[in-house]
Amino acid sequence: MLAAALTAAAEPKQIYQMSPQEAGAFIAEERRAEPDLRKRIAAIGRRNIGQPYKLNLLGEFPYELHDTLPMYSLSASDCLVFAEHTYAMALSATWEEFFWTLQRIRYKDGVIGVANRNHYMEVDWNINNHWLLSDASSGASYAMRVDRAQFLLSQHHVQRDIPVQDTVEAFLPVERALQEFGTLGEGDMVEVVSVRQGQHMVTHVGLVVLDAQGARRFLHSSAPQVREEPFEAFVARTQARANNGLAGFKFMRLNEAVVVPPSAPQPRPGT
C-alpha cells in the first residue's frame, strides 16, 4: 500500500486534477519547454486523458445570471470545452492569459455574453475563430437554417432580435474522411457531422494527435472521459450504434501562423 501511494505521488497530475494555481504553472512550463504550437496542443490535450465527461457545464456566471454555470472548467469537459481549453492553454504562457484566450475563443470578438457565445459550430465557432483554424472540408454539402433568437429564448430564456440565417456547409462523407484523415496535422480539429431530425449539423469535435510512429489519432472528450484512439475505431464504434446519424466530417486545419486577435471592448450592460 505504501509503495502504491509513493508511485501515485510521483506521477504528475493530469490537468483535471490540478488547481488553477497548478494549472497556471503547468501552462507556463509547457510554453517554456515546447516552442512548437502543434506539439504543445497535443501534449496539453494528452495531459487531460481521463478527464470526466460532463455535458453543458459552462456558462457566463457570475457575469450573467441566466444560470450558475462557470466560465471555465478544469475538473470535467464536454467535447467542445476540451478542445477550447486545450487550444487556449497552448496559446498562453500564464493562467491569466489562458482565461482571456479561452473567452476570446468562446465568444464572438471575445465579448462575453450568452447571446455572443459561439453556439453553432458552422456559423459561429468556425467563422469567429478563423484566425485559429481554416475549413478544409469538401466533397459534399448540406443546407442549414439557424434561428439564434429562438435558440436563446428556448435554451437560455434570453430575448434577442437576431435574423434567421441560411447557410450551405461543405463536409467530407465518411469514406472520404477516412481516406483523408492521414493528411491532417497535429493540432487540427475534426468536427463530426450528424443528421438529427432530418437536419445536418456538427454534433461532436476532437483533435488530431500523432503517436510515436507518426500515425494520426483522434483525441476527444466523450462519455465517460477524455480518450485517444484510432480515427477508424471512432468511426466504427459510432456507426455500430443504432440510429447514429453519422453523415461525415468537417476538417479544420490549424493555421500556420496563429496570432490571437485583440478582443472588442466589453460593452457596459444595459447600453
Short mmCIF file of C-alpha atoms in Angstrom, two decimals:
data_model
loop_
_atom_site.label_atom_id
_atom_site.label_comp_id
_atom_site.label_asym_id
_atom_site.label_seq_id
_atom_site.Cartn_x
_atom_site.Cartn_y
_atom_site.Cartn_z
CA MET A 1 0.00 0.00 0.00
CA LEU A 2 2.87 2.36 0.83
CA ALA A 3 4.56 1.60 -2.50
CA ALA A 4 1.35 2.33 -4.38
CA ALA A 5 0.96 5.62 -2.53
CA LEU A 6 4.54 6.62 -3.34
CA THR A 7 4.06 5.72 -7.00
CA ALA A 8 0.86 7.78 -7.18
CA ALA A 9 2.60 10.71 -5.52
CA ALA A 10 5.46 10.53 -8.05
CA GLU A 11 3.16 10.55 -11.09
CA PRO A 12 2.44 14.01 -12.48
CA LYS A 13 -1.11 15.21 -12.11
CA GLN A 14 -3.43 15.34 -15.06
CA ILE A 15 -4.89 18.80 -15.72
CA TYR A 16 -8.30 17.81 -14.40
CA GLN A 17 -6.66 17.00 -11.05
CA MET A 18 -4.96 20.41 -10.79
CA SER A 19 -5.94 23.58 -9.01
CA PRO A 20 -5.94 26.79 -11.07
CA GLN A 21 -2.60 27.68 -9.49
CA GLU A 22 -1.10 24.33 -10.51
CA ALA A 23 -2.60 24.63 -13.99
CA GLY A 24 -1.06 28.08 -14.36
CA ALA A 25 2.37 26.71 -13.50
CA PHE A 26 1.84 23.84 -15.95
CA ILE A 27 0.86 26.24 -18.74
CA ALA A 28 3.99 28.31 -18.14
CA GLU A 29 6.23 25.23 -18.15
CA GLU A 30 4.69 23.89 -21.37
CA ARG A 31 5.27 27.21 -23.12
CA ARG A 32 8.89 27.24 -21.92
CA ALA A 33 9.59 23.59 -22.78
CA GLU A 34 7.82 23.23 -26.15
CA PRO A 35 8.04 26.06 -28.71
CA ASP A 36 6.07 24.17 -31.38
CA LEU A 37 2.36 25.06 -31.11
CA ARG A 38 1.16 21.82 -32.71
CA LYS A 39 3.20 19.68 -30.32
CA ARG A 40 2.09 21.83 -27.40
CA ILE A 41 -1.58 21.29 -28.31
CA ALA A 42 -1.03 17.53 -28.39
CA ALA A 43 0.90 17.45 -25.12
CA ILE A 44 -1.69 19.55 -23.29
CA GLY A 45 -4.59 17.55 -24.70
CA ARG A 46 -2.99 14.27 -23.66
CA ARG A 47 -2.40 15.66 -20.18
CA ASN A 48 -6.20 15.60 -19.82
CA ILE A 49 -6.75 11.97 -20.83
CA GLY A 50 -9.12 10.52 -18.23
CA GLN A 51 -10.89 13.82 -17.56
CA PRO A 52 -14.55 13.04 -16.75
CA TYR A 53 -17.11 13.92 -19.42
CA LYS A 54 -19.96 16.24 -18.48
CA LEU A 55 -22.34 17.85 -20.96
CA ASN A 56 -23.38 21.50 -20.79
CA LEU A 57 -21.08 22.61 -17.98
CA LEU A 58 -20.09 26.17 -18.93
CA GLY A 59 -21.99 29.45 -18.90
CA GLU A 60 -21.38 33.10 -18.09
CA PHE A 61 -21.70 33.09 -14.29
CA PRO A 62 -21.09 35.34 -12.44
CA TYR A 63 -21.00 37.91 -15.28
CA GLU A 64 -24.55 36.91 -16.30
CA LEU A 65 -27.13 35.27 -14.05
CA HIS A 66 -29.26 33.28 -16.52
CA ASP A 67 -27.65 30.16 -14.97
CA THR A 68 -24.96 29.36 -12.40
CA LEU A 69 -22.50 27.69 -14.79
CA PRO A 70 -18.90 28.97 -14.68
CA MET A 71 -16.73 30.34 -17.48
CA TYR A 72 -14.03 27.63 -17.30
CA SER A 73 -13.71 24.05 -16.08
CA LEU A 74 -10.66 22.01 -15.16
CA SER A 75 -12.40 19.07 -13.48
CA ALA A 76 -14.63 17.98 -16.39
CA SER A 77 -15.31 18.68 -20.05
CA ASP A 78 -17.56 18.02 -22.98
CA CYS A 79 -16.10 17.75 -26.47
CA LEU A 80 -16.00 21.48 -27.22
CA VAL A 81 -14.92 22.52 -23.73
CA PHE A 82 -11.99 20.09 -24.02
CA ALA A 83 -10.93 21.47 -27.41
CA GLU A 84 -11.33 25.11 -26.38
CA HIS A 85 -9.39 24.69 -23.14
CA THR A 86 -6.62 22.80 -24.94
CA TYR A 87 -6.21 25.48 -27.61
CA ALA A 88 -6.38 28.30 -25.05
CA MET A 89 -3.73 26.71 -22.83
CA ALA A 90 -1.45 26.01 -25.78
CA LEU A 91 -1.68 29.65 -26.89
CA SER A 92 -0.89 31.03 -23.43
CA ALA A 93 2.00 31.42 -21.01
CA THR A 94 0.08 32.17 -17.80
CA TRP A 95 -3.24 31.34 -16.15
CA GLU A 96 -4.48 34.87 -16.77
CA GLU A 97 -3.61 34.68 -20.47
CA PHE A 98 -5.30 31.27 -20.70
CA PHE A 99 -8.53 32.58 -19.18
CA TRP A 100 -8.53 35.59 -21.51
CA THR A 101 -7.76 33.46 -24.58
CA LEU A 102 -10.47 30.97 -23.63
CA GLN A 103 -13.07 33.73 -23.70
CA ARG A 104 -11.63 35.02 -26.99
CA ILE A 105 -12.31 31.56 -28.43
CA ARG A 106 -15.73 31.04 -26.81
CA TYR A 107 -17.28 34.38 -27.78
CA LYS A 108 -17.54 36.45 -30.94
CA ASP A 109 -14.77 39.06 -30.76
CA GLY A 110 -14.17 37.95 -27.15
CA VAL A 111 -17.19 39.91 -25.90
CA ILE A 112 -18.65 37.90 -23.01
CA GLY A 113 -22.39 37.20 -23.02
CA VAL A 114 -24.68 34.27 -23.77
CA ALA A 115 -26.04 35.97 -26.90
CA ASN A 116 -22.47 36.46 -28.13
CA ARG A 117 -21.28 32.92 -27.39
CA ASN A 118 -20.25 30.74 -30.33
CA HIS A 119 -23.17 28.31 -30.02
CA TYR A 120 -23.25 26.90 -33.57
CA MET A 121 -20.02 25.38 -34.87
CA GLU A 122 -20.68 26.05 -38.56
CA VAL A 123 -21.84 29.67 -38.46
CA ASP A 124 -20.44 30.88 -35.12
CA TRP A 125 -17.43 28.99 -33.82
CA ASN A 126 -15.69 28.26 -37.12
CA ILE A 127 -16.29 31.73 -38.52
CA ASN A 128 -15.33 33.67 -35.41
CA ASN A 129 -12.21 31.55 -34.86
CA HIS A 130 -10.96 31.79 -38.45
CA TRP A 131 -7.75 33.27 -37.03
CA LEU A 132 -7.09 29.87 -35.42
CA LEU A 133 -8.43 27.26 -37.86
CA SER A 134 -9.41 27.13 -41.54
CA ASP A 135 -12.12 24.90 -43.02
CA ALA A 136 -10.59 22.32 -45.38
CA SER A 137 -13.83 20.38 -45.99
CA SER A 138 -15.03 19.36 -49.45
CA GLY A 139 -16.84 16.60 -51.30
CA ALA A 140 -20.43 17.16 -50.18
CA SER A 141 -22.59 19.88 -48.67
CA TYR A 142 -25.70 20.46 -46.58
CA ALA A 143 -28.11 23.32 -46.14
CA MET A 144 -28.62 24.66 -42.64
CA ARG A 145 -31.04 27.17 -41.14
CA VAL A 146 -30.04 28.81 -37.86
CA ASP A 147 -32.57 30.60 -35.66
CA ARG A 148 -30.42 32.06 -32.90
CA ALA A 149 -33.27 34.11 -31.41
CA GLN A 150 -35.41 31.00 -30.90
CA PHE A 151 -32.44 29.06 -29.53
CA LEU A 152 -31.55 31.75 -26.99
CA LEU A 153 -35.16 32.09 -25.87
CA SER A 154 -35.83 28.36 -25.52
CA GLN A 155 -32.47 27.33 -24.05
CA HIS A 156 -31.41 30.37 -22.03
CA HIS A 157 -34.60 32.44 -21.58
CA VAL A 158 -32.83 35.38 -23.21
CA GLN A 159 -34.65 37.51 -25.77
CA ARG A 160 -32.71 38.94 -28.71
CA ASP A 161 -33.75 40.22 -32.14
CA ILE A 162 -31.48 38.20 -34.46
CA PRO A 163 -32.43 37.37 -38.06
CA VAL A 164 -32.66 33.74 -39.16
CA GLN A 165 -29.56 32.69 -41.12
CA ASP A 166 -29.41 30.22 -44.02
CA THR A 167 -26.09 28.67 -44.99
CA VAL A 168 -24.63 25.86 -47.08
CA GLU A 169 -21.81 23.93 -45.42
CA ALA A 170 -19.16 21.70 -47.00
CA PHE A 171 -18.23 18.39 -45.41
CA LEU A 172 -16.48 15.11 -46.19
CA PRO A 173 -18.60 11.94 -46.42
CA VAL A 174 -17.41 9.17 -44.10
CA GLU A 175 -15.40 7.15 -46.62
CA ARG A 176 -13.61 10.20 -47.97
CA ALA A 177 -12.86 11.40 -44.43
CA LEU A 178 -11.32 8.02 -43.63
CA GLN A 179 -9.10 8.34 -46.71
CA GLU A 180 -8.03 11.93 -45.99
CA PHE A 181 -7.63 11.79 -42.20
CA GLY A 182 -3.97 10.92 -42.76
CA THR A 183 -3.37 14.32 -44.38
CA LEU A 184 -4.27 16.23 -41.22
CA GLY A 185 -1.65 17.73 -38.95
CA GLU A 186 -1.22 17.55 -35.21
CA GLY A 187 -3.46 20.13 -33.57
CA ASP A 188 -6.05 20.17 -36.35
CA MET A 189 -9.72 19.80 -35.39
CA VAL A 190 -12.20 17.20 -36.62
CA GLU A 191 -15.91 18.03 -36.45
CA VAL A 192 -18.44 15.20 -36.64
CA VAL A 193 -21.44 15.90 -38.89
CA SER A 194 -24.61 14.01 -37.99
CA VAL A 195 -28.25 14.06 -39.07
CA ARG A 196 -30.67 14.92 -36.27
CA GLN A 197 -34.39 15.11 -37.10
CA GLY A 198 -33.55 15.50 -40.77
CA GLN A 199 -31.05 18.33 -40.20
CA HIS A 200 -27.30 18.02 -40.77
CA MET A 201 -25.23 19.62 -38.02
CA VAL A 202 -21.92 19.34 -36.17
CA THR A 203 -22.54 17.21 -33.08
CA HIS A 204 -19.04 16.39 -31.80
CA VAL A 205 -15.45 17.63 -32.10
CA GLY A 206 -11.97 16.34 -31.34
CA LEU A 207 -8.28 16.96 -32.02
CA VAL A 208 -5.69 15.24 -34.19
CA VAL A 209 -2.52 13.98 -32.49
CA LEU A 210 0.41 11.84 -33.63
CA ASP A 211 1.64 8.70 -31.90
CA ALA A 212 5.30 7.70 -31.54
CA GLN A 213 5.27 6.13 -35.02
CA GLY A 214 3.75 9.22 -36.63
CA ALA A 215 0.28 7.73 -37.07
CA ARG A 216 -2.61 10.15 -36.62
CA ARG A 217 -5.08 9.52 -33.82
CA PHE A 218 -8.29 11.12 -32.53
CA LEU A 219 -8.18 12.80 -29.09
CA HIS A 220 -11.56 13.87 -27.75
CA SER A 221 -13.89 14.16 -24.78
CA SER A 222 -16.74 11.66 -24.94
CA ALA A 223 -18.58 9.77 -22.22
CA PRO A 224 -17.25 8.61 -19.87
CA GLN A 225 -13.93 10.50 -20.23
CA VAL A 226 -11.30 12.05 -22.50
CA ARG A 227 -9.65 9.38 -24.62
CA GLU A 228 -7.23 8.88 -27.52
CA GLU A 229 -8.00 6.30 -30.19
CA PRO A 230 -7.56 5.49 -33.89
CA PHE A 231 -9.93 7.54 -36.03
CA GLU A 232 -11.11 4.34 -37.72
CA ALA A 233 -12.09 2.90 -34.33
CA PHE A 234 -14.11 6.01 -33.50
CA VAL A 235 -15.94 5.80 -36.83
CA ALA A 236 -16.65 2.08 -36.47
CA ARG A 237 -17.94 2.46 -32.92
CA THR A 238 -20.15 5.38 -33.94
CA GLN A 239 -21.57 3.52 -36.93
CA ALA A 240 -22.30 0.48 -34.76
CA ARG A 241 -24.77 2.48 -32.66
CA ALA A 242 -28.40 2.27 -33.70
CA ASN A 243 -29.72 5.44 -35.34
CA ASN A 244 -26.27 7.05 -35.11
CA GLY A 245 -26.98 9.50 -37.93
CA LEU A 246 -23.29 9.81 -38.87
CA ALA A 247 -23.06 11.68 -42.19
CA GLY A 248 -19.42 12.71 -42.34
CA PHE A 249 -16.90 15.21 -41.03
CA LYS A 250 -15.57 18.73 -41.34
CA PHE A 251 -11.78 19.03 -41.22
CA MET A 252 -10.46 22.25 -39.68
CA ARG A 253 -6.74 22.87 -40.22
CA LEU A 254 -4.68 24.82 -37.70
CA ASN A 255 -3.37 27.99 -39.31
CA GLU A 256 0.37 28.07 -39.86
CA ALA A 257 0.80 31.45 -38.19
CA VAL A 258 -1.65 31.82 -35.31
CA VAL A 259 -1.94 35.32 -33.88
CA VAL A 260 -4.65 35.74 -31.25
CA PRO A 261 -6.51 38.94 -32.17
CA PRO A 262 -7.47 41.51 -29.54
CA SER A 263 -10.95 41.37 -28.09
CA ALA A 264 -13.53 44.02 -28.87
CA PRO A 265 -14.42 46.35 -25.97
CA GLN A 266 -16.77 44.76 -23.45
CA PRO A 267 -19.90 46.98 -23.60
CA ARG A 268 -21.49 48.30 -20.46
CA PRO A 269 -24.51 46.07 -19.67
CA GLY A 270 -27.83 47.66 -20.49
CA THR A 271 -26.45 50.06 -23.08
#
